[in-house]
mmCIF file with all atom_site columns, C-alpha atoms in Angstrom:
data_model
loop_
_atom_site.group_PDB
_atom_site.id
_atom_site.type_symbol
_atom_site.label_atom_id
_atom_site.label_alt_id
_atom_site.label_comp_id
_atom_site.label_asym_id
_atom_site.label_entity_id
_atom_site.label_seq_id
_atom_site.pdbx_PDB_ins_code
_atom_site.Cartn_x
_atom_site.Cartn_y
_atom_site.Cartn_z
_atom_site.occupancy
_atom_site.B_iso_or_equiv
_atom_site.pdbx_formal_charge
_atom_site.auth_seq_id
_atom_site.auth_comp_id
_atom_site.auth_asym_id
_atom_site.auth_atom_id
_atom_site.pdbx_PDB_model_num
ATOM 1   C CA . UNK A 1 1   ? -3.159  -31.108 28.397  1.00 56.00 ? 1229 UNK A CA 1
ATOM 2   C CA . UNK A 1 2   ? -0.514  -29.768 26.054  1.00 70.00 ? 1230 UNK A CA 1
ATOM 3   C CA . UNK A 1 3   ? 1.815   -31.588 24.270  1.00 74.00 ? 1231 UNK A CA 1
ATOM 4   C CA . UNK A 1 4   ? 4.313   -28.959 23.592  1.00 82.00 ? 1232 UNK A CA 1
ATOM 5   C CA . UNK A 1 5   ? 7.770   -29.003 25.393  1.00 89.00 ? 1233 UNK A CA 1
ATOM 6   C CA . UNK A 1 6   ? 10.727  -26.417 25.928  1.00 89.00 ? 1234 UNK A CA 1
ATOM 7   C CA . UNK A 1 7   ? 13.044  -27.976 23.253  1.00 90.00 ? 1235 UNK A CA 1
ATOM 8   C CA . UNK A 1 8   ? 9.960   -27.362 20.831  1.00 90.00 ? 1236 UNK A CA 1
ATOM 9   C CA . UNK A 1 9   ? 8.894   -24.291 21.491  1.00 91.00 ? 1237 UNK A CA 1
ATOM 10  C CA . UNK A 1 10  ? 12.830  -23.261 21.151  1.00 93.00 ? 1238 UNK A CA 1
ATOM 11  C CA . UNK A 1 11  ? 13.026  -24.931 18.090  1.00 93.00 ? 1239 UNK A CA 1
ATOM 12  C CA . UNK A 1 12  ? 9.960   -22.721 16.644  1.00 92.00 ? 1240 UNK A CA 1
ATOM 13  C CA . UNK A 1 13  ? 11.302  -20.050 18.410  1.00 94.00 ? 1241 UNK A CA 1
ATOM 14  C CA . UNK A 1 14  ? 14.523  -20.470 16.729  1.00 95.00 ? 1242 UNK A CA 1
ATOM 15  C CA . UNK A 1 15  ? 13.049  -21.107 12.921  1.00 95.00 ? 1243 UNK A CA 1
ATOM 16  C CA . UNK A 1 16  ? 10.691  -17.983 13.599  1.00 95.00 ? 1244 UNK A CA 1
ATOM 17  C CA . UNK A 1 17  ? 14.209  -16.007 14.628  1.00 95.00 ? 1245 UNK A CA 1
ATOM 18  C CA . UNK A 1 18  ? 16.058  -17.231 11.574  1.00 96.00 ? 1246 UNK A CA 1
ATOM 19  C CA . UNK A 1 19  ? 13.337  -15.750 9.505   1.00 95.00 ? 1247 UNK A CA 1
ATOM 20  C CA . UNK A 1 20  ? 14.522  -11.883 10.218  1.00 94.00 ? 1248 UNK A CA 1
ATOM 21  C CA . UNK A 1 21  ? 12.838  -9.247  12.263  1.00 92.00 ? 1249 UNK A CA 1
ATOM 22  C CA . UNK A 1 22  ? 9.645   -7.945  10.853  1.00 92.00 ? 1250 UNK A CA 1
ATOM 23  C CA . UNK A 1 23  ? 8.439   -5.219  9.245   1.00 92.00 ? 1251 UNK A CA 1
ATOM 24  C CA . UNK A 1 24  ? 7.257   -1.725  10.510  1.00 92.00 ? 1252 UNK A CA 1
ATOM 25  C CA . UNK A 1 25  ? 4.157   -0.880  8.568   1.00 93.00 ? 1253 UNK A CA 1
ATOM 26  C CA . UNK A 1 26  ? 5.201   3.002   9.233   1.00 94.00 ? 1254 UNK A CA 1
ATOM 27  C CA . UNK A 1 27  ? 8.456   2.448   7.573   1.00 95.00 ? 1255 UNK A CA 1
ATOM 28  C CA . UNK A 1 28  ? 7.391   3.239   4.135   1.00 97.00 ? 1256 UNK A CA 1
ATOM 29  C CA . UNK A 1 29  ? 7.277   5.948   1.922   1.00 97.00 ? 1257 UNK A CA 1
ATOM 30  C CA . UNK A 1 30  ? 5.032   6.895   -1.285  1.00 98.00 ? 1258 UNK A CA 1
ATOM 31  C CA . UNK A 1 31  ? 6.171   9.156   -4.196  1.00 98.00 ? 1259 UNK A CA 1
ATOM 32  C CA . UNK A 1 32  ? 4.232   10.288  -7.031  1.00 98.00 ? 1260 UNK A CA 1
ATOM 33  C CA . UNK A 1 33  ? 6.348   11.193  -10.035 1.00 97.00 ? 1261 UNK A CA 1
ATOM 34  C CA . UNK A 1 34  ? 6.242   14.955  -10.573 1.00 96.00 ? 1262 UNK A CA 1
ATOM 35  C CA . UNK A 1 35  ? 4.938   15.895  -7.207  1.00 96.00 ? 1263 UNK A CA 1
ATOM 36  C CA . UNK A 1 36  ? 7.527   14.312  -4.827  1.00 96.00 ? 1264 UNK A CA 1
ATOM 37  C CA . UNK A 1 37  ? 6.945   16.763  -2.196  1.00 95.00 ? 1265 UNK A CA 1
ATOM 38  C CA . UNK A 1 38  ? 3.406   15.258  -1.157  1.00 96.00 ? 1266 UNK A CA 1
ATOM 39  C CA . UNK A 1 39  ? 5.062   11.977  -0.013  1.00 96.00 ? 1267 UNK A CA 1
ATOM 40  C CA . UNK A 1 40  ? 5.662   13.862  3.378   1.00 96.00 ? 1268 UNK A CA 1
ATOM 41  C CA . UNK A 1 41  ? 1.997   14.009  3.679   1.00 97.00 ? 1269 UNK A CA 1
ATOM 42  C CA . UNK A 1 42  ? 0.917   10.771  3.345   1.00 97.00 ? 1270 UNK A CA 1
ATOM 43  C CA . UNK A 1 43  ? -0.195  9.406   5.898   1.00 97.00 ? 1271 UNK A CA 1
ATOM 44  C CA . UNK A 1 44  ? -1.513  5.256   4.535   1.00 97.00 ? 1272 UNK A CA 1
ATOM 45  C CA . UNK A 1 45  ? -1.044  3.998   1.199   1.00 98.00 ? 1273 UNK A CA 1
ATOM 46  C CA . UNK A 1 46  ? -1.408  0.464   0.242   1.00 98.00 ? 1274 UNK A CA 1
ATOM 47  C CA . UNK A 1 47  ? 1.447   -2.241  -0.660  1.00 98.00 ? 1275 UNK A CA 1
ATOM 48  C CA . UNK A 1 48  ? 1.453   -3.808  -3.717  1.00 98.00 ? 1276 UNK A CA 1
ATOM 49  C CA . UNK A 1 49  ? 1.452   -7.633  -3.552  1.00 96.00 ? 1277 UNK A CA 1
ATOM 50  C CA . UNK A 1 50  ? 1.517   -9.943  -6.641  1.00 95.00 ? 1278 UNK A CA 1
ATOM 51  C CA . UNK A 1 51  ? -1.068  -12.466 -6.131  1.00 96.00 ? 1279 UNK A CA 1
ATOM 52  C CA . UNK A 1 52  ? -3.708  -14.695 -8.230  1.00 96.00 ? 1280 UNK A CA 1
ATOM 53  C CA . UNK A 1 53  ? -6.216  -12.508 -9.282  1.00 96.00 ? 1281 UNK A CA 1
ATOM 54  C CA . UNK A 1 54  ? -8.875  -15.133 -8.052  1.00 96.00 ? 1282 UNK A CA 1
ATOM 55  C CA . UNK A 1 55  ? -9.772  -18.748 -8.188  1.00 97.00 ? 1283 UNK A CA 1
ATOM 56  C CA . UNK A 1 56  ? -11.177 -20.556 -11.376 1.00 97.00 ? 1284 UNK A CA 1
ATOM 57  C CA . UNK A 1 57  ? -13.446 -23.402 -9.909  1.00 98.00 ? 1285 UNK A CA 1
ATOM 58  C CA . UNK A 1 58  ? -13.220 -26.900 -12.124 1.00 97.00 ? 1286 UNK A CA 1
ATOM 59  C CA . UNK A 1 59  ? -15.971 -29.285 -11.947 1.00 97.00 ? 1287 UNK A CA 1
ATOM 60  C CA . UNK A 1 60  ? -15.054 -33.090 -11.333 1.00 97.00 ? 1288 UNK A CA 1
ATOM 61  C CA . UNK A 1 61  ? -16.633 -36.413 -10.695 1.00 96.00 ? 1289 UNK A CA 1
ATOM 62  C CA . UNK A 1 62  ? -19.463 -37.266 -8.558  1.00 96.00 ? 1290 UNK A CA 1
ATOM 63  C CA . UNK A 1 63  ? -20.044 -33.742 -7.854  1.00 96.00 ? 1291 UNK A CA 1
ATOM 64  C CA . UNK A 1 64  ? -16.870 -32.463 -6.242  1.00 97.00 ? 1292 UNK A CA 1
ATOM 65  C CA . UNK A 1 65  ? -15.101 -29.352 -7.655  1.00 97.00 ? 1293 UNK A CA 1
ATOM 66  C CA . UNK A 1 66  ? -11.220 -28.022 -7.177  1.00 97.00 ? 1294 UNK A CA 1
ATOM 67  C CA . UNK A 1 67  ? -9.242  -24.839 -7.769  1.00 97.00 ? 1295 UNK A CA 1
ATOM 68  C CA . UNK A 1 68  ? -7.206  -23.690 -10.303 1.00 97.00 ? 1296 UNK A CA 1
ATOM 69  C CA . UNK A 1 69  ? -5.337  -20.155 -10.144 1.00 97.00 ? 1297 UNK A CA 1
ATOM 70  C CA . UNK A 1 70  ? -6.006  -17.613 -12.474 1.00 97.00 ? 1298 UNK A CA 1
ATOM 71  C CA . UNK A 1 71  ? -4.056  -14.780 -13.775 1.00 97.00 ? 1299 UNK A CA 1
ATOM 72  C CA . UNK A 1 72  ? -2.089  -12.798 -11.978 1.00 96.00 ? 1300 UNK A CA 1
ATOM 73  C CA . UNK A 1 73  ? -3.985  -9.559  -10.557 1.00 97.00 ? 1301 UNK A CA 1
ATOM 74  C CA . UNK A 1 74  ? -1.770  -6.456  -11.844 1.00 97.00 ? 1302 UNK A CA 1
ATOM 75  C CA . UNK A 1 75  ? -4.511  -3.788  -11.426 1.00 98.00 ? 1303 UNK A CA 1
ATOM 76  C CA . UNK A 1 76  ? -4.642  -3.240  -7.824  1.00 98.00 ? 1304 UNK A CA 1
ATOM 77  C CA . UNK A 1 77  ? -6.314  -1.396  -5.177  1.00 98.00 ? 1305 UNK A CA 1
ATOM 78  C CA . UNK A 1 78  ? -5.946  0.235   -1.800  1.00 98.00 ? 1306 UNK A CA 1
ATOM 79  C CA . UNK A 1 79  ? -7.221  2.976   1.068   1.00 98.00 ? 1307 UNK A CA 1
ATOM 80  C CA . UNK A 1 80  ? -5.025  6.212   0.610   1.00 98.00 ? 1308 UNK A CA 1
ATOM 81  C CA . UNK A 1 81  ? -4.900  8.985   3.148   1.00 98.00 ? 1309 UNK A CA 1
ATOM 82  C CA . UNK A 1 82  ? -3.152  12.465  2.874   1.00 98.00 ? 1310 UNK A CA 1
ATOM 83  C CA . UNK A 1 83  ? -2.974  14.967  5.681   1.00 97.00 ? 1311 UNK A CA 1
ATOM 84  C CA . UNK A 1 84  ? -3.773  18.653  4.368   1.00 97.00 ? 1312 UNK A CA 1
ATOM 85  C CA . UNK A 1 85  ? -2.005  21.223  5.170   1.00 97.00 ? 1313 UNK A CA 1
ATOM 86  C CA . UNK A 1 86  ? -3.321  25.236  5.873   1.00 96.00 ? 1314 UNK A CA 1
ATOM 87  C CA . UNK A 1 87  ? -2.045  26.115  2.194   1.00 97.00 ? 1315 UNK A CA 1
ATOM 88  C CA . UNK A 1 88  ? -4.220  23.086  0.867   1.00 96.00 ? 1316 UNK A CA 1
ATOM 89  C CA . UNK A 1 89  ? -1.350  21.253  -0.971  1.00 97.00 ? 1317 UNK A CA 1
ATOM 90  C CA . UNK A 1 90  ? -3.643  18.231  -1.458  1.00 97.00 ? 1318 UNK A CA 1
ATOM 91  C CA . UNK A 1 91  ? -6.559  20.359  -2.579  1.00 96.00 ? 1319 UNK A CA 1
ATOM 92  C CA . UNK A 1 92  ? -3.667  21.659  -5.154  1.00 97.00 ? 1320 UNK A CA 1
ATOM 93  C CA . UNK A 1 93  ? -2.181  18.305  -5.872  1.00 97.00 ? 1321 UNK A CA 1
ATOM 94  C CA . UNK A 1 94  ? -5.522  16.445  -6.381  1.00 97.00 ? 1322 UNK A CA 1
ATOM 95  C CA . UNK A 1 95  ? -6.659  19.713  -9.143  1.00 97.00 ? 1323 UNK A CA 1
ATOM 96  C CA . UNK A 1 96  ? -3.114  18.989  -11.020 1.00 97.00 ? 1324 UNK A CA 1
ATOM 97  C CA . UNK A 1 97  ? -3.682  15.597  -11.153 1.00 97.00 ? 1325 UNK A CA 1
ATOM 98  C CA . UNK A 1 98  ? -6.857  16.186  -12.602 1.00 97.00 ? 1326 UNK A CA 1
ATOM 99  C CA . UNK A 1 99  ? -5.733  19.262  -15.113 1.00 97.00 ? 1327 UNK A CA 1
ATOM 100 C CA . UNK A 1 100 ? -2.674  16.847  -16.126 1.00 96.00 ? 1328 UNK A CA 1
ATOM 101 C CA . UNK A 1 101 ? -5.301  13.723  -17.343 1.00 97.00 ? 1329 UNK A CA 1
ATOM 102 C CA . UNK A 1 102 ? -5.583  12.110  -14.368 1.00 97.00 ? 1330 UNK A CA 1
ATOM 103 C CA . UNK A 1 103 ? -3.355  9.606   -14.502 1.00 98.00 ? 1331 UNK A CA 1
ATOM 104 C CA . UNK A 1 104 ? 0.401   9.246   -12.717 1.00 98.00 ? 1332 UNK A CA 1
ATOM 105 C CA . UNK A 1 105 ? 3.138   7.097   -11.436 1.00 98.00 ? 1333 UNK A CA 1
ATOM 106 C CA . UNK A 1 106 ? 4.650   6.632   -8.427  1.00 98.00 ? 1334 UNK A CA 1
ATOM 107 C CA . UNK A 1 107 ? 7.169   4.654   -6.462  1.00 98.00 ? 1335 UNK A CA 1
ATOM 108 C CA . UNK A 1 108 ? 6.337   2.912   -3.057  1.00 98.00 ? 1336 UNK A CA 1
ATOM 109 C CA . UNK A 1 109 ? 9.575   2.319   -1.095  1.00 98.00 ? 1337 UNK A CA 1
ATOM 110 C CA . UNK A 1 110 ? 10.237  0.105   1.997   1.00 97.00 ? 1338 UNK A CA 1
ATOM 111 C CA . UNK A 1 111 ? 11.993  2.988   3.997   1.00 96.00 ? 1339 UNK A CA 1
ATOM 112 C CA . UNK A 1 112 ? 12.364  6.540   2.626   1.00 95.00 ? 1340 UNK A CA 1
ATOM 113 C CA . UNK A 1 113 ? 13.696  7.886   -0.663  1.00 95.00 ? 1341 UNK A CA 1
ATOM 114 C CA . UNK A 1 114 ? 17.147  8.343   0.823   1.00 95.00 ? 1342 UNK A CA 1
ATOM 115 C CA . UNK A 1 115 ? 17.524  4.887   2.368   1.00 96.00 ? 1343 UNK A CA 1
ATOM 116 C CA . UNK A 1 116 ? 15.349  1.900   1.418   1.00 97.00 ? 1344 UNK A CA 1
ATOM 117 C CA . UNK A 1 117 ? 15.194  -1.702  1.330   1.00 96.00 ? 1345 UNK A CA 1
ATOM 118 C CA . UNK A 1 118 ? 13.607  -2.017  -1.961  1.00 97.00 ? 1346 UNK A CA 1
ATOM 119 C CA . UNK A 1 119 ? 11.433  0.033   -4.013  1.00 98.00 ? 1347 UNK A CA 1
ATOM 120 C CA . UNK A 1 120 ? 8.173   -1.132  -6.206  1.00 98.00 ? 1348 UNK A CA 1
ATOM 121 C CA . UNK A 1 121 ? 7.279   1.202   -8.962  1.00 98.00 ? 1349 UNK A CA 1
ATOM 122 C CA . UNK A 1 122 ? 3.881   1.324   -9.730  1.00 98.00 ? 1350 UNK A CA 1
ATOM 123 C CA . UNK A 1 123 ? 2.101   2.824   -13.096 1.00 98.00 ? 1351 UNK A CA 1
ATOM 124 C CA . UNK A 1 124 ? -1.032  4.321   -14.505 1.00 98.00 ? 1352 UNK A CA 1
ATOM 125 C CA . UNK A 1 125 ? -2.330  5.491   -10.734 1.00 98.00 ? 1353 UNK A CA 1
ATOM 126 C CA . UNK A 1 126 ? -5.488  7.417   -9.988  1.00 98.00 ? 1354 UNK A CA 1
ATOM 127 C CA . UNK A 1 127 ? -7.269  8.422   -6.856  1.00 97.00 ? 1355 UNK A CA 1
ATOM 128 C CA . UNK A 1 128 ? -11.075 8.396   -6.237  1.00 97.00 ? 1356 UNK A CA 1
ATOM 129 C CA . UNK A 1 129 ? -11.357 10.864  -2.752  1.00 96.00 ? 1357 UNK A CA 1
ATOM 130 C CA . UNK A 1 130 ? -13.999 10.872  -0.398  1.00 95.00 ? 1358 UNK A CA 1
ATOM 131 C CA . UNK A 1 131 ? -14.917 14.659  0.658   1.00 94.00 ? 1359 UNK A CA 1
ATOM 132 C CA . UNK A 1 132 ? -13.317 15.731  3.984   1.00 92.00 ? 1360 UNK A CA 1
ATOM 133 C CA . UNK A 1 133 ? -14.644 16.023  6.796   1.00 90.00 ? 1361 UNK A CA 1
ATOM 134 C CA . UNK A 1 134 ? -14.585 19.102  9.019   1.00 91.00 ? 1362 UNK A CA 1
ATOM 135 C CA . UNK A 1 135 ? -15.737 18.922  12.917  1.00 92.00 ? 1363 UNK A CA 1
ATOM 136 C CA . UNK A 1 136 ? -16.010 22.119  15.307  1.00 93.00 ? 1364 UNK A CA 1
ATOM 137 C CA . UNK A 1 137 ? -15.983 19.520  18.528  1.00 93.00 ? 1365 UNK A CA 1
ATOM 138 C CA . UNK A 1 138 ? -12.766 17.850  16.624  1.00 92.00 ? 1366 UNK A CA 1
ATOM 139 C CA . UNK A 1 139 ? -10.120 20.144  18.649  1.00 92.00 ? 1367 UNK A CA 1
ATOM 140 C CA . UNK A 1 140 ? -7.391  17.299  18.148  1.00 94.00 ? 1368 UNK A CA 1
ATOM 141 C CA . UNK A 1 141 ? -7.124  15.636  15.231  1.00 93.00 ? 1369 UNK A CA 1
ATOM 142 C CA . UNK A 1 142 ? -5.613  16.655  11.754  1.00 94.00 ? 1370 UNK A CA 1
ATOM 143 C CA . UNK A 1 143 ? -7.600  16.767  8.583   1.00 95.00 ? 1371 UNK A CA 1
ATOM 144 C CA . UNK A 1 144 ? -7.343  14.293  6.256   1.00 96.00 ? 1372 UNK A CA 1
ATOM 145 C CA . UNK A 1 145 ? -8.165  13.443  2.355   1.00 97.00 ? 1373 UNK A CA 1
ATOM 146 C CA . UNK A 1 146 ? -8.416  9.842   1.894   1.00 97.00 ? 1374 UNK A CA 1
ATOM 147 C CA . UNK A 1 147 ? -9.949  7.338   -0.647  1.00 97.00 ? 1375 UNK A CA 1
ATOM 148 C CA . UNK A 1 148 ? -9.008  4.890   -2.980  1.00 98.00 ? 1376 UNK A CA 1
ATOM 149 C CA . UNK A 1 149 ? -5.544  4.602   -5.147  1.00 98.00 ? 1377 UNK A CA 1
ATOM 150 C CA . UNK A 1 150 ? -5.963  2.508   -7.997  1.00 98.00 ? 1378 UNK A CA 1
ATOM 151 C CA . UNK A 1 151 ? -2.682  1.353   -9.872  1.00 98.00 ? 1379 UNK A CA 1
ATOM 152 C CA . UNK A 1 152 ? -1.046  -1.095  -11.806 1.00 98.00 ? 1380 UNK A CA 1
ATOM 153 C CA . UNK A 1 153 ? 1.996   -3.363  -10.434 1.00 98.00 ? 1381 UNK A CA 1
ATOM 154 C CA . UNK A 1 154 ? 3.914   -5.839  -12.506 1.00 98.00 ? 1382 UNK A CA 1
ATOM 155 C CA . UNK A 1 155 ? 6.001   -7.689  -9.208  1.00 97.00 ? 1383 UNK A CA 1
ATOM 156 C CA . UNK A 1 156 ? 9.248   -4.972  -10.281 1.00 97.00 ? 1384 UNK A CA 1
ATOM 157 C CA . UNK A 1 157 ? 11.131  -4.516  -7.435  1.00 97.00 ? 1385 UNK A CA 1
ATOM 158 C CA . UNK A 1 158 ? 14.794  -2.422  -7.316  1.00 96.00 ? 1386 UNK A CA 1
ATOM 159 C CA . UNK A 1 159 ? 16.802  -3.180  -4.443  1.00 96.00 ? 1387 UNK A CA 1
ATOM 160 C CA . UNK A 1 160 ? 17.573  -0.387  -2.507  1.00 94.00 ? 1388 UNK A CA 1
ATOM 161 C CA . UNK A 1 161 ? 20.971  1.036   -0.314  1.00 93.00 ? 1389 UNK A CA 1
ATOM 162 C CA . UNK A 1 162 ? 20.238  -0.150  3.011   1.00 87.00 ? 1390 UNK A CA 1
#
């Protein structure tokens, strides 16, 4: 039997309304600094969240434990994907990268680079790719290059124009 009545469920429904809509995952845009023009072909990219970079476990009395935070987790991780295109501007990003160290930055904004929300920089980023995969039975799906983006992200965020 449920307990729940219409003047609670509008009251949640209200304090869930009050809250804002919520976000589009597909409204988002990545840019690495000095090759801009690759942010129109990325296709997922994580979101950088400051969180606790893991529990420290105390011992206590009569054999119980608790939690304790610890520090907060600034290198970060995340599943990357980049379409390719017939000229093989990924295969040509991904060599520059590597001729120029390595190592970039980038900027992940909530909305595009002409109108955002807000917009988290993030530092020292490198990609670790997995080989594409090509498929003569595939007729009708694009190829991708995806892997891992590894980055740092110190909770910055610059409020954007929209």
């Amino acid at each position: 039997m449920t307990v729940n009545t219409g003047a609670y469920l509008q009251q949640q429904y209200n304090t869930i309304k009050a809250l804002g809509d919520k976000v589009v995952s597909s409204d988002a845009m990545i840019v690495f600094e000095g090759f801009e023009n690759i942010r129109l072909l990325c296709k997922q990219f994580p979101w950088p969240v400051l969180t606790s970079n893991g529990e420290i476990e105390i011992a206590n009395p009569l054999g119980m434990i608790s939690y304790q935070p610890q520090q907060i987790k600034i290198a970060q991780q995340g599943s990357i994907e980049l379409y390719e295109t017939q000229e093989g501007h990924i295969q040509a990003f991904l060599e520059q990268v590597i001729a120029g160290g390595g190592r970039f930055n980038a900027s992940v904004y909530e909305g595009t680079v002409d109108k955002y929300k807000r917009m988290l920089p993030i530092y020292d980023c490198f990609m670790e790719n997995e080989n594409a995969q090509r498929d003569w039975e595939n007729r009708s799906q694009i190829m991708t290059i995806g892997g891992n983006l590894y980055f740092h992200y110190f909770g910055e965020a610059e409020p954007g124009n929209s």
